[in-house]
PDB file of C-alpha atoms in Angstrom:
ATOM      1  CA  MET N  16     -14.227  30.433 -15.616  1.00  0.00           C
ATOM      2  CA  THR N  17     -10.751  29.265 -14.788  1.00  0.00           C
ATOM      3  CA  PHE N  18      -9.756  25.609 -14.848  1.00  0.00           C
ATOM      4  CA  SER N  19     -10.491  25.533 -11.110  1.00  0.00           C
ATOM      5  CA  GLY N  20     -14.174  26.198 -11.614  1.00  0.00           C
ATOM      6  CA  LEU N  21     -13.854  29.678 -10.116  1.00  0.00           C
ATOM      7  CA  ALA N  22     -14.457  32.780 -12.183  1.00  0.00           C
ATOM      8  CA  GLU N  23     -11.608  35.291 -12.352  1.00  0.00           C
ATOM      9  CA  ARG N  24     -13.711  37.703 -10.313  1.00  0.00           C
ATOM     10  CA  GLU N  25     -14.110  35.063  -7.582  1.00  0.00           C
ATOM     11  CA  VAL N  26     -10.370  34.434  -7.518  1.00  0.00           C
ATOM     12  CA  GLN N  27      -9.672  38.177  -7.258  1.00  0.00           C
ATOM     13  CA  VAL N  28     -12.049  38.552  -4.320  1.00  0.00           C
ATOM     14  CA  LEU N  29     -10.648  35.499  -2.514  1.00  0.00           C
ATOM     15  CA  ARG N  30      -7.078  36.764  -2.959  1.00  0.00           C
ATOM     16  CA  LEU N  31      -7.996  40.068  -1.348  1.00  0.00           C
ATOM     17  CA  VAL N  32      -9.846  38.339   1.507  1.00  0.00           C
ATOM     18  CA  ALA N  33      -6.723  36.212   2.039  1.00  0.00           C
ATOM     19  CA  ASP N  34      -4.671  39.435   2.168  1.00  0.00           C
ATOM     20  CA  GLY N  35      -6.862  40.676   5.025  1.00  0.00           C
ATOM     21  CA  PHE N  36      -9.004  43.236   3.244  1.00  0.00           C
ATOM     22  CA  ASP N  37     -12.586  43.749   4.382  1.00  0.00           C
ATOM     23  CA  THR N  38     -15.634  43.946   2.140  1.00  0.00           C
ATOM     24  CA  GLU N  39     -15.489  47.727   1.722  1.00  0.00           C
ATOM     25  CA  GLU N  40     -11.782  47.709   0.837  1.00  0.00           C
ATOM     26  CA  ILE N  41     -12.245  44.864  -1.657  1.00  0.00           C
ATOM     27  CA  ALA N  42     -15.129  46.733  -3.295  1.00  0.00           C
ATOM     28  CA  GLN N  43     -12.992  49.866  -3.654  1.00  0.00           C
ATOM     29  CA  LYS N  44      -9.969  48.002  -5.044  1.00  0.00           C
ATOM     30  CA  LEU N  45     -11.996  46.114  -7.651  1.00  0.00           C
ATOM     31  CA  SER N  46     -14.483  48.918  -8.419  1.00  0.00           C
ATOM     32  CA  TYR N  47     -17.394  46.714  -7.319  1.00  0.00           C
ATOM     33  CA  SER N  48     -20.206  47.519  -4.945  1.00  0.00           C
ATOM     34  CA  GLN N  49     -20.029  46.010  -1.472  1.00  0.00           C
ATOM     35  CA  ARG N  50     -23.134  44.022  -2.383  1.00  0.00           C
ATOM     36  CA  THR N  51     -21.304  42.487  -5.371  1.00  0.00           C
ATOM     37  CA  VAL N  52     -18.373  41.450  -3.162  1.00  0.00           C
ATOM     38  CA  LYS N  53     -20.768  39.879  -0.654  1.00  0.00           C
ATOM     39  CA  ASN N  54     -22.640  38.110  -3.465  1.00  0.00           C
ATOM     40  CA  VAL N  55     -19.392  36.730  -4.919  1.00  0.00           C
ATOM     41  CA  LEU N  56     -18.364  35.369  -1.513  1.00  0.00           C
ATOM     42  CA  HIS N  57     -21.836  33.952  -0.883  1.00  0.00           C
ATOM     43  CA  ASP N  58     -21.892  32.260  -4.294  1.00  0.00           C
ATOM     44  CA  VAL N  59     -18.474  30.663  -3.734  1.00  0.00           C
ATOM     45  CA  THR N  60     -19.243  29.458  -0.222  1.00  0.00           C
ATOM     46  CA  SER N  61     -22.652  28.097  -1.258  1.00  0.00           C
ATOM     47  CA  ARG N  62     -21.446  26.387  -4.426  1.00  0.00           C
ATOM     48  CA  LEU N  63     -18.468  24.745  -2.709  1.00  0.00           C
ATOM     49  CA  HIS N  64     -20.369  23.978   0.538  1.00  0.00           C
ATOM     50  CA  LEU N  65     -18.038  26.095   2.676  1.00  0.00           C
ATOM     51  CA  ARG N  66     -18.894  27.631   6.048  1.00  0.00           C
ATOM     52  CA  ASN N  67     -17.620  31.205   5.687  1.00  0.00           C
ATOM     53  CA  ARG N  68     -15.076  33.450   3.949  1.00  0.00           C
ATOM     54  CA  SER N  69     -12.210  32.067   6.047  1.00  0.00           C
ATOM     55  CA  HIS N  70     -13.124  28.550   4.990  1.00  0.00           C
ATOM     56  CA  ALA N  71     -13.305  29.744   1.365  1.00  0.00           C
ATOM     57  CA  VAL N  72      -9.772  31.193   1.601  1.00  0.00           C
ATOM     58  CA  ALA N  73      -8.477  27.993   3.210  1.00  0.00           C
ATOM     59  CA  TYR N  74     -10.113  25.915   0.462  1.00  0.00           C
ATOM     60  CA  ALA N  75      -8.649  28.103  -2.275  1.00  0.00           C
ATOM     61  CA  LEU N  76      -5.157  27.954  -0.760  1.00  0.00           C
ATOM     62  CA  LYS N  77      -5.334  24.197  -0.199  1.00  0.00           C
ATOM     63  CA  HIS N  78      -6.357  23.609  -3.808  1.00  0.00           C
ATOM     64  CA  GLY N  79      -3.856  26.048  -5.285  1.00  0.00           C
ATOM     65  CA  LEU N  80      -6.521  28.397  -6.600  1.00  0.00           C
ATOM     66  CA  ILE N  81      -4.942  31.507  -5.096  1.00  0.00           C
TER      67      ILE N  81
END
């Protein structure tokens, strides 16, 4: 976990979402399955009470996490 409360893997996924990559592209870049990418995004949005991946990116940017 980073000081922000996000795991490095979560930060990596959010950065790529912010850069406009879709689930399949993120999975390829990070050598994860698409299911893992979806699970990471679901875990972040659930834990932080966010509505969707766009909201997660906005939250991360606002709080200086990415």
